[in-house]
């Protein structure tokens, strides 16, 4: 289960023998599609300048990667100097019907839609109808955004993923039965509006809701719907006749089937709301080639300016940096995986929905871009991107060896603490100090030694970078670990205090109680009373457990996790008091801890609970008042009611601490 959860998160970021279908297209003067170049020069290691060599490269890469990721069908487009060097389909759009992928195969492009929303906003900026740095409230037609920070929220903040919302993924609702229904954006936004809780512009968080709000603002300023604006001002000028914000009957007929990573066919899902500026578009290889040509041509397509060169430059220029040499976002694009850029200026945008994935990569200084879509939700695109960069823009020199600095205990004080990812509450990091180094415990990867490179900049034992970032008061408030799955956002430093007068200063439960209170997982009975010896109902514990696990901010995970949590229980009664053995089973259902050594239970534990209890105890998930004997036996007191302080210890240890050894 834990592996599945982290796989689900990774898939949110970016995004056999194959039957191939070459995409034949006429000249660029035709309305049908841009021209494919057929130059005959030998390969130039500074770009894909030979179409035959490029096709040979792509054939090899896609044969390898589609097999590796069990991908049924894919397309691949490369643009250089305004020309389509390659546009080719691989495998099947529909394996069961033996329909190959071609230039007109429709794919859902997921979050690649965000770059189009950013383009629409920049068009309005060009026309003087929108100011990137004006309060977004001026563009929402009366809808109010709750904001606790005292700092205005702007379109610039939304388009650079720094809006500061507490629930950035709340707009994430999709089901097969929604395909033929229409749900308006306005009512969804009004009923699901999150709150701005961090000063806008201060912290990077991959933000789906922020882009939905940006798209809604575009529509309000233009006086039309989002889909109508996109059709009139972007799709039509670019000749993108097979691109849409909504499903249409003609596009559904040409849409690639959807498959899971296991190769099994899955259903197409529709969205609520139907128009999704953050991820709802569909398109084809032919259309996306025209979109990329416009980008490389500084906003112009076939002699007509779609957006100004100044606006395109802003979209291609990094705006947000966790460290001065480490970029994260432009307006609408991102700069993940700096290690794969090979010292080139690269911007990218990945997209993913259930069963489809996409990626666009642009090298503005090389006048080159690539696009791909495929019909499963895997990370194949990242492998293809890496192969492309290593083949055509290889690293020309090795990076100099890092020079590490010693950090003193006094210097370390401002870094040490508990941090929580601002997008995925399940990702928590604990930073401590030991022998001139910081030590970080985080996510699925366990403990890491952090070596200081400079003030606020560190690297782990593998050379992966980590930055600490200050707030507007000059205090360290965030860390950013540039590795999956932590890559999706800054992690915010949590202020851990001791508000409860009924928890003794020397209580062995005090740290656990304070941690869960600071993380908004387990509140007290009042502002100053925790009631450590009090008990809980099964319903109360289940809600606290789901918050402790941390996936409650992702709507698509809530019900599957709730179902998983209750698996194997002979009976669940929401209002009944919870026993220690029931609580242990519920925790283990979500934690999926692996037993480390044999534990023997001496009490009368129910058979359905024994395996869960022994797994948790062997991992050190145990309350301070329960002791393991030297022979591995213990009295777990399984039938006793669970006390609130015991619950705090179990949950804090289960979901906030990582017992793996330091990585070497």
XYZ file of C-alpha atoms in Angstrom:
664
model
C 0.000 0.000 0.000
C 2.776 2.451 0.903
C 4.549 1.759 -2.375
C 1.291 2.295 -4.239
C 0.756 5.659 -2.551
C 4.195 6.961 -3.448
C 3.787 5.674 -7.012
C 0.523 7.607 -7.241
C 2.317 10.758 -6.139
C 5.205 10.378 -8.561
C 2.782 9.887 -11.427
C 1.171 13.290 -10.503
C 4.353 15.228 -11.386
C 5.109 15.253 -14.785
C 4.486 13.610 -16.077
C 6.964 -6.093 -27.342
C 6.985 -5.356 -30.879
C 5.342 -2.063 -31.808
C 3.333 -1.390 -34.919
C 4.502 2.023 -36.133
C 2.652 4.604 -38.174
C 4.736 7.380 -39.726
C 2.951 10.685 -39.744
C 3.154 11.956 -43.316
C 2.414 15.641 -43.676
C 2.445 18.207 -46.470
C 4.498 21.402 -46.607
C 4.251 24.151 -44.014
C 2.248 26.302 -46.445
C -0.590 23.809 -46.264
C -3.311 24.238 -43.667
C -3.020 20.561 -42.808
C 0.257 20.506 -40.858
C 3.788 21.902 -40.611
C 6.585 20.596 -42.802
C 8.812 17.661 -41.936
C 12.453 18.422 -42.690
C 14.511 15.799 -44.516
C 18.040 17.135 -44.161
C 20.842 14.756 -45.027
C 23.683 16.048 -42.890
C 25.322 13.771 -40.358
C 24.306 13.904 -36.742
C 25.269 17.100 -34.920
C 25.700 16.500 -31.211
C 24.228 19.930 -30.576
C 20.717 19.116 -31.654
C 18.495 16.862 -33.778
C 19.315 18.250 -37.226
C 18.983 15.060 -39.276
C 15.508 13.578 -39.598
C 16.676 10.096 -40.606
C 19.109 9.843 -37.726
C 16.458 11.244 -35.357
C 13.948 8.615 -36.491
C 16.503 5.859 -35.951
C 17.204 7.213 -32.471
C 13.495 7.457 -31.652
C 12.745 3.958 -32.954
C 15.374 2.503 -30.654
C 14.324 4.524 -27.611
C 10.598 3.876 -27.950
C 11.072 0.163 -28.573
C 13.068 0.005 -25.342
C 10.987 2.319 -23.158
C 7.569 1.119 -24.262
C 8.579 -2.405 -23.351
C 10.045 -1.258 -20.022
C 6.905 0.687 -19.033
C 4.380 -1.667 -20.647
C 3.127 1.163 -22.859
C 0.601 0.287 -25.568
C 0.877 3.343 -27.817
C 2.742 6.638 -28.064
C 3.522 9.522 -30.347
C 6.684 11.608 -30.628
C 7.268 15.009 -32.218
C 10.533 16.962 -32.511
C 10.724 20.534 -33.818
C 13.966 22.298 -34.784
C 14.245 25.785 -36.286
C 10.542 25.945 -37.034
C 10.391 22.602 -38.830
C 8.963 19.251 -37.823
C 12.003 16.981 -37.905
C 10.015 13.922 -36.805
C 6.378 13.165 -36.098
C 5.772 9.484 -35.579
C 3.417 7.116 -33.847
C 4.416 3.926 -32.068
C 2.223 1.036 -31.053
C -1.532 1.047 -30.746
C -4.079 3.713 -29.963
C -6.408 0.777 -29.376
C -4.683 -2.565 -28.915
C -7.900 -4.598 -28.997
C -9.029 -3.096 -32.303
C -5.473 -2.969 -33.701
C -5.701 0.778 -34.394
C -2.198 2.305 -34.618
C -1.196 5.674 -33.209
C -0.934 8.374 -35.897
C -0.850 12.166 -36.197
C -4.595 12.436 -35.561
C -4.742 10.189 -32.502
C -6.280 12.176 -29.659
C -4.668 12.057 -26.216
C -5.591 13.741 -22.982
C -2.614 15.986 -22.248
C -3.350 16.547 -18.554
C -1.350 19.296 -16.883
C 0.261 20.368 -20.153
C -3.003 22.349 -20.254
C -1.469 24.676 -17.656
C 0.936 26.091 -20.227
C -2.039 27.001 -22.441
C -3.775 28.708 -19.521
C -0.628 30.714 -18.871
C -0.507 31.654 -22.563
C -4.117 32.875 -22.404
C -3.319 35.050 -19.382
C -0.306 36.545 -21.152
C -2.487 37.404 -24.153
C -4.712 39.464 -21.846
C -1.623 41.105 -20.356
C -0.526 42.050 -23.884
C -3.927 43.677 -24.475
C -3.736 45.646 -21.231
C -6.756 43.819 -19.795
C -4.828 42.090 -17.019
C -1.900 42.977 -14.766
C 0.122 40.020 -13.516
C 0.839 41.808 -10.235
C -2.620 43.144 -9.415
C -4.803 41.472 -6.785
C -6.545 38.501 -8.446
C -9.803 39.532 -6.745
C -10.140 42.202 -9.444
C -10.546 39.485 -12.084
C -12.908 36.989 -10.416
C -16.290 38.652 -10.924
C -17.056 38.862 -7.220
C -15.826 35.448 -6.044
C -13.832 35.901 -2.831
C -10.626 34.038 -2.003
C -10.086 33.491 1.740
C -6.653 34.841 2.628
C -5.168 34.785 6.129
C -1.767 36.244 5.201
C -2.380 39.949 4.734
C -0.617 39.773 1.343
C -2.445 40.030 -1.981
C -2.738 37.027 -4.289
C -1.861 37.823 -7.921
C -2.041 36.127 -11.312
C 1.756 35.968 -11.251
C 1.588 33.917 -8.039
C -0.951 31.527 -9.541
C 1.032 31.005 -12.754
C 4.302 30.386 -10.879
C 2.818 27.841 -8.427
C 3.303 30.099 -5.415
C -0.262 31.054 -4.487
C -0.008 29.665 -0.946
C -3.236 27.616 -0.906
C -3.733 25.092 1.877
C -5.393 22.535 -0.447
C -3.795 22.824 -3.896
C -5.282 19.554 -5.183
C -8.857 20.048 -4.071
C -9.945 20.377 -7.722
C -9.313 16.735 -8.478
C -12.554 14.913 -9.165
C -12.905 12.487 -12.088
C -15.119 9.470 -12.778
C -16.206 7.532 -15.900
C -19.823 8.585 -15.391
C -18.792 12.262 -15.774
C -17.778 11.873 -19.443
C -21.131 12.959 -20.849
C -22.100 15.423 -18.127
C -21.395 19.154 -17.884
C -20.357 20.683 -14.563
C -19.813 24.475 -14.423
C -16.515 25.858 -13.156
C -18.001 28.736 -11.146
C -20.117 26.602 -8.815
C -17.234 24.182 -8.279
C -14.830 26.985 -7.363
C -17.338 28.596 -5.015
C -18.016 25.319 -3.185
C -14.409 24.100 -3.065
C -12.462 27.316 -2.483
C -9.312 26.684 -0.406
C -7.616 29.302 1.778
C -4.374 31.190 1.172
C -2.318 30.328 4.274
C 1.222 31.234 3.145
C 2.231 34.656 1.791
C 1.786 34.419 -1.997
C 5.079 34.278 -3.848
C 6.948 32.865 -0.861
C 6.879 29.109 -1.418
C 6.648 26.781 -4.405
C 3.812 24.240 -4.317
C 2.581 22.372 -7.383
C -0.918 23.799 -7.487
C -3.841 22.499 -9.513
C -6.447 24.754 -7.953
C -4.322 27.841 -8.600
C -4.376 27.176 -12.337
C -8.110 26.494 -12.284
C -8.586 29.895 -10.661
C -6.257 31.485 -13.235
C -8.329 30.016 -16.068
C -11.526 31.225 -14.458
C -10.028 34.734 -14.214
C -9.143 34.628 -17.921
C -12.748 33.798 -18.765
C -14.130 36.525 -16.496
C -11.881 39.216 -17.959
C -12.655 38.089 -21.527
C -16.390 37.946 -20.838
C -16.781 34.420 -22.167
C -16.285 30.811 -21.075
C -12.800 29.355 -20.718
C -13.376 26.894 -23.556
C -14.696 29.579 -25.896
C -11.754 31.838 -25.142
C -9.243 29.086 -25.841
C -10.972 28.102 -29.080
C -11.119 31.640 -30.461
C -7.781 33.012 -29.264
C -5.406 30.032 -29.233
C -6.668 26.906 -30.989
C -8.084 28.629 -34.079
C -5.105 30.976 -34.722
C -2.754 28.003 -34.388
C -4.865 25.748 -36.605
C -5.324 23.311 -33.716
C -8.552 21.825 -35.070
C -8.301 18.644 -32.994
C -7.642 20.364 -29.671
C -10.394 21.062 -27.161
C -11.054 21.860 -23.524
C -14.066 19.526 -23.583
C -14.749 16.095 -25.001
C -16.622 16.187 -28.307
C -18.089 13.190 -30.167
C -15.617 13.528 -33.051
C -12.599 13.717 -30.745
C -13.814 10.830 -28.591
C -13.921 8.648 -31.716
C -10.218 9.301 -32.311
C -9.117 9.187 -28.685
C -6.516 6.600 -27.711
C -7.773 3.927 -25.356
C -6.622 4.140 -21.753
C -4.430 1.529 -20.091
C -2.927 1.089 -16.675
C 0.781 0.488 -15.960
C -0.057 -3.242 -15.956
C -1.258 -3.008 -19.579
C -4.906 -3.601 -18.715
C -7.522 -1.412 -20.351
C -9.274 1.096 -18.104
C -12.186 3.484 -18.558
C -12.017 7.070 -19.757
C -12.846 9.476 -16.943
C -14.689 12.784 -17.179
C -14.123 15.764 -14.871
C -15.897 17.972 -12.391
C -15.794 20.777 -13.349
C -15.923 19.918 -17.041
C -13.633 22.765 -18.126
C -10.329 22.299 -16.327
C -7.731 25.018 -17.022
C -5.263 23.012 -14.971
C -5.539 19.724 -16.832
C -8.552 19.062 -19.044
C -7.406 19.495 -22.634
C -7.166 16.902 -25.389
C -4.961 17.250 -28.464
C -3.022 15.464 -31.201
C 0.609 15.297 -32.305
C -0.209 17.401 -35.367
C -1.766 20.181 -33.270
C 0.909 20.136 -30.582
C 3.599 20.550 -33.237
C 1.958 23.834 -34.240
C 1.817 24.956 -30.609
C 5.540 24.286 -30.187
C 6.421 26.076 -33.437
C 4.663 29.170 -32.071
C 6.722 28.952 -28.886
C 10.005 28.613 -30.774
C 9.002 31.449 -33.089
C 8.649 33.825 -30.119
C 4.861 33.922 -30.162
C 4.246 34.078 -33.899
C 2.651 31.417 -36.081
C 2.537 31.698 -39.878
C 3.229 35.384 -39.758
C 0.568 36.194 -37.164
C 1.394 37.185 -33.600
C -0.471 34.962 -31.142
C 1.262 36.451 -28.115
C 4.002 39.043 -27.814
C 7.714 38.142 -27.807
C 7.961 39.758 -24.362
C 5.267 37.471 -22.967
C 6.829 34.367 -24.514
C 10.146 35.384 -22.985
C 8.514 35.511 -19.551
C 7.043 32.072 -20.128
C 10.493 30.759 -21.082
C 12.380 32.522 -18.272
C 12.617 31.090 -14.774
C 10.811 33.200 -12.221
C 11.102 31.136 -9.030
C 14.362 29.833 -7.577
C 14.811 27.914 -4.311
C 18.524 28.656 -4.799
C 20.062 31.152 -7.222
C 21.382 28.441 -9.556
C 18.464 26.041 -9.189
C 15.302 26.983 -11.132
C 11.821 25.648 -10.441
C 9.143 27.451 -12.427
C 8.572 29.919 -15.227
C 5.121 31.321 -15.998
C 3.346 28.080 -16.858
C 6.391 25.797 -17.187
C 8.771 24.034 -14.820
C 12.405 23.093 -14.463
C 12.382 19.779 -12.677
C 15.329 17.387 -12.897
C 18.110 19.954 -13.336
C 20.591 17.082 -13.393
C 19.045 15.937 -16.692
C 19.331 19.352 -18.381
C 23.045 18.868 -19.128
C 23.721 22.585 -18.534
C 21.143 23.617 -21.137
C 18.291 26.068 -20.617
C 15.319 23.704 -20.609
C 11.700 24.251 -19.656
C 9.166 21.457 -19.554
C 5.603 20.611 -18.678
C 4.340 17.140 -17.952
C 0.756 15.990 -17.817
C -1.057 12.972 -16.466
C -4.620 11.722 -16.170
C -5.825 8.204 -15.523
C -4.477 6.171 -18.445
C -2.768 8.948 -20.439
C 0.515 10.884 -20.011
C 2.179 13.723 -21.920
C 5.345 15.819 -21.877
C 6.584 18.883 -23.718
C 10.225 19.971 -23.540
C 11.460 23.284 -24.945
C 15.072 24.435 -25.380
C 14.516 28.102 -26.333
C 18.195 28.876 -26.907
C 18.556 25.850 -29.204
C 15.283 26.550 -31.050
C 14.287 22.940 -30.392
C 11.285 21.291 -28.747
C 9.816 17.814 -28.306
C 6.378 16.499 -27.434
C 5.092 13.044 -26.580
C 1.870 11.456 -25.362
C 1.129 7.820 -24.553
C -1.719 5.751 -23.218
C -0.749 4.779 -19.711
C 0.090 6.810 -16.612
C 3.737 5.919 -16.090
C 6.986 7.888 -15.989
C 8.136 6.720 -19.419
C 8.341 10.348 -20.557
C 11.108 11.062 -18.066
C 13.233 8.244 -19.485
C 12.687 9.465 -23.055
C 13.561 13.036 -22.049
C 16.795 11.870 -20.436
C 17.742 9.811 -23.493
C 16.983 12.768 -25.772
C 19.144 15.183 -23.779
C 22.054 12.756 -23.419
C 22.008 11.954 -27.137
C 21.655 15.443 -28.614
C 22.911 17.716 -25.838
C 25.370 15.606 -23.844
C 27.090 16.937 -20.772
C 30.359 18.364 -22.063
C 32.204 18.474 -18.774
C 31.886 16.895 -15.387
C 30.583 19.015 -12.562
C 33.350 20.057 -10.158
C 33.578 18.044 -6.979
C 31.563 19.588 -4.176
C 33.378 21.267 -1.324
C 31.641 20.531 1.941
C 31.616 22.857 4.922
C 31.302 21.988 8.584
C 28.225 23.336 10.276
C 28.419 24.066 14.005
C 25.774 23.145 16.536
C 24.972 26.837 16.941
C 24.562 27.338 13.191
C 22.414 24.213 12.957
C 19.784 25.486 15.380
C 17.895 27.500 12.780
C 17.671 24.481 10.422
C 16.689 21.800 12.933
C 13.029 20.930 13.196
C 9.984 19.232 11.698
C 8.937 20.077 8.117
C 5.776 19.155 6.203
C 5.369 19.174 2.425
C 2.988 21.962 1.430
C 1.283 19.850 -1.230
C 1.365 16.319 0.167
C 0.809 16.303 3.925
C 2.033 12.690 4.071
C 5.582 13.841 3.285
C 7.208 15.004 6.493
C 10.883 15.578 7.142
C 12.748 15.737 10.417
C 16.064 17.610 10.451
C 18.500 17.108 13.312
C 22.195 17.775 13.978
C 25.053 15.306 14.475
C 28.838 15.744 14.377
C 29.114 18.713 12.066
C 26.362 17.598 9.708
C 22.613 17.836 9.448
C 20.668 14.581 9.332
C 17.333 14.392 7.562
C 14.694 11.692 7.913
C 12.159 11.931 5.115
C 9.566 10.098 3.066
C 10.208 6.651 1.681
C 13.963 7.128 1.427
C 14.856 7.102 5.109
C 17.771 8.953 6.720
C 20.245 11.104 4.836
C 23.372 12.998 5.833
C 23.250 16.588 4.583
C 26.553 18.246 3.697
C 26.651 22.039 3.670
C 27.769 23.610 0.386
C 26.859 27.154 1.311
C 24.472 28.982 3.560
C 21.012 27.487 2.893
C 22.344 25.021 0.272
C 23.113 21.374 1.089
C 23.495 18.052 -0.680
C 22.902 14.506 0.509
C 25.326 11.604 0.291
C 24.360 10.996 -3.357
C 24.803 14.635 -4.384
C 21.074 15.433 -4.497
C 20.523 19.076 -3.619
C 18.436 20.464 -0.802
C 17.768 24.112 -0.070
C 16.488 25.904 2.987
C 14.449 29.022 2.305
C 13.568 32.007 4.440
C 10.234 33.744 4.848
C 9.653 37.483 4.595
C 10.702 37.853 8.238
C 14.128 36.401 7.418
C 13.548 33.120 9.276
C 14.114 29.661 7.812
C 10.595 28.540 7.020
C 10.963 25.932 4.245
C 13.166 23.235 2.830
C 13.135 21.914 -0.708
C 14.535 18.454 -1.420
C 14.936 18.005 -5.152
C 14.148 14.311 -5.238
C 10.955 12.398 -5.841
C 8.541 12.295 -4.169
C 9.463 15.441 -2.183
C 10.033 17.342 -5.446
C 6.416 18.488 -5.711
C 6.666 21.375 -3.222
C 8.578 23.175 -0.527
C 8.181 21.648 2.919
C 7.151 24.156 5.577
C 8.832 24.259 8.971
C 6.318 23.399 11.667
C 6.298 25.375 14.895
C 6.012 22.813 17.670
C 4.850 24.264 20.982
C 3.481 22.875 24.255
C 0.005 24.303 24.753
C -1.475 21.616 27.007
C -1.383 22.207 30.770
C -2.459 18.626 31.543
C 0.592 17.068 29.815
C 3.506 16.960 32.257
C 6.843 18.404 31.160
C 8.496 15.047 31.871
C 5.781 12.948 30.225
C 7.222 10.413 27.767
C 4.232 11.238 25.532
C 4.809 15.003 25.430
C 6.829 15.085 22.173
C 4.329 12.880 20.347
C 1.370 14.937 21.540
C 3.020 18.229 20.594
C 4.033 16.963 17.147
C 0.533 15.816 16.250
C -0.970 19.030 17.563
C 1.469 21.129 15.501
C 0.652 19.121 12.368
C -3.104 19.618 12.948
C -3.517 15.861 13.200
C -4.756 15.376 16.751
C -6.297 18.343 18.554
C -6.805 18.700 22.266
C -10.117 18.590 24.037
C -9.765 22.368 24.354
C -7.100 24.973 23.609
C -5.137 24.049 26.742
C -6.294 20.549 27.694
C -5.357 17.356 25.852
C -6.921 14.724 28.163
C -4.022 12.236 27.824
C -5.770 9.420 29.723
C -9.059 9.861 27.902
C -10.325 7.328 25.362
C -11.548 7.643 21.775
C -14.353 6.229 19.689
C -13.560 4.205 16.586
C -14.899 7.046 14.452
C -12.730 9.657 16.199
C -9.626 7.524 15.845
C -10.273 6.794 12.166
C -10.399 10.517 11.322
C -7.215 11.231 13.271
C -5.516 8.262 11.606
C -6.369 9.486 8.101
C -4.938 12.912 8.946
C -1.817 11.317 10.417
C -1.316 9.249 7.279
C -1.419 12.526 5.381
C -3.231 11.786 2.115
C -6.469 13.476 3.149
C -5.765 16.534 0.936
C -5.865 14.410 -2.227
C -9.567 13.804 -2.944
C -8.935 10.748 -5.124
C -7.157 9.006 -2.206
C -9.710 9.568 0.552
C -12.212 6.772 -0.082
C -9.627 4.122 -1.124
C -7.678 4.845 2.059
C -10.778 4.729 4.224
C -11.699 1.353 2.741
C -8.149 0.052 3.175
C -8.045 1.262 6.771
C -11.008 -0.931 7.757
C -9.929 -4.091 5.921
C -9.864 -7.214 8.063
C -11.817 -5.785 10.985
C -14.635 -8.125 12.023
C -16.782 -5.120 12.896
C -16.509 -1.324 12.762
C -18.759 0.742 14.998
C -18.185 4.462 14.667
C -19.539 5.366 18.108
C -18.021 2.427 20.009
C -14.823 2.961 22.034
C -11.679 1.745 20.296
C -9.465 -0.977 21.746
C -5.725 -1.174 21.300
C -5.939 -4.162 18.956
C -8.506 -2.521 16.674
C -6.386 0.637 16.483
C -3.264 -1.390 15.649
C -4.998 -3.146 12.749
C -6.262 0.146 11.349
C -2.777 1.682 11.530
C -1.113 -1.335 9.932
C -3.656 -1.396 7.115
C -2.336 2.007 6.058
C 1.271 1.750 7.235
C 2.006 -1.722 5.833
C 5.034 -2.067 8.121
C 7.335 -5.014 7.415
C 8.169 -7.216 10.462
C 11.814 -6.828 11.518
C 12.049 -9.548 14.166
C 9.825 -12.080 15.885
C 7.397 -10.802 18.497
C 5.413 -13.118 20.780
C 2.176 -11.823 22.257
C 1.463 -13.019 25.795
C -2.052 -11.616 26.134
C -5.356 -12.728 24.616
C -5.046 -10.962 21.280
C -7.635 -11.753 18.623
C -6.202 -13.834 15.732
C -7.230 -11.168 13.187
C -5.111 -8.562 15.015
C -1.945 -10.482 15.931
C -0.079 -10.017 12.638
C -0.670 -6.260 12.579
C 0.411 -5.805 16.193
C 3.629 -7.806 15.864
C 4.605 -5.959 12.662
C 4.129 -2.544 14.244
C 5.889 -3.457 17.483
C 8.876 -4.932 15.636
C 9.239 -1.590 13.820
C 9.342 0.311 17.113
C 5.788 1.624 16.820
C 4.844 1.203 20.437
C 3.822 3.387 23.354
C 6.336 4.141 26.163
C 4.358 2.172 28.751
C 4.576 -1.080 26.773
C 7.879 -2.921 27.083
C 9.286 -5.765 24.995
C 10.925 -8.516 27.047
C 14.412 -9.763 26.171
C 12.922 -12.905 24.611
C 10.744 -10.829 22.236
C 7.545 -11.365 24.173
C 5.237 -8.663 25.476
C 1.875 -8.006 27.017
C 0.248 -5.658 24.484
C -2.969 -5.274 26.512
C -4.883 -5.771 23.284
C -8.386 -5.726 24.774
C -7.873 -2.513 26.747
C -9.267 0.761 25.481
C -6.744 2.959 23.681
C -5.793 6.120 25.565
C -5.362 9.395 23.714
C -1.703 9.682 24.706
C -1.065 6.134 23.439
C -2.727 6.998 20.145
C -0.446 10.033 19.798
C 2.664 7.884 20.299
C 1.622 5.233 17.780
C 0.580 7.702 15.096
C 3.612 9.937 15.463
C 5.971 6.992 15.234
C 4.073 5.331 12.395
C 3.870 8.325 10.069
C 6.460 10.903 11.172
C 9.574 8.833 11.797
C 11.609 6.659 9.449
C 13.704 3.904 10.932
C 15.812 3.099 7.867
C 19.579 3.551 8.287
C 21.405 6.525 6.826
C 21.937 6.045 3.094
C 25.522 5.685 1.852
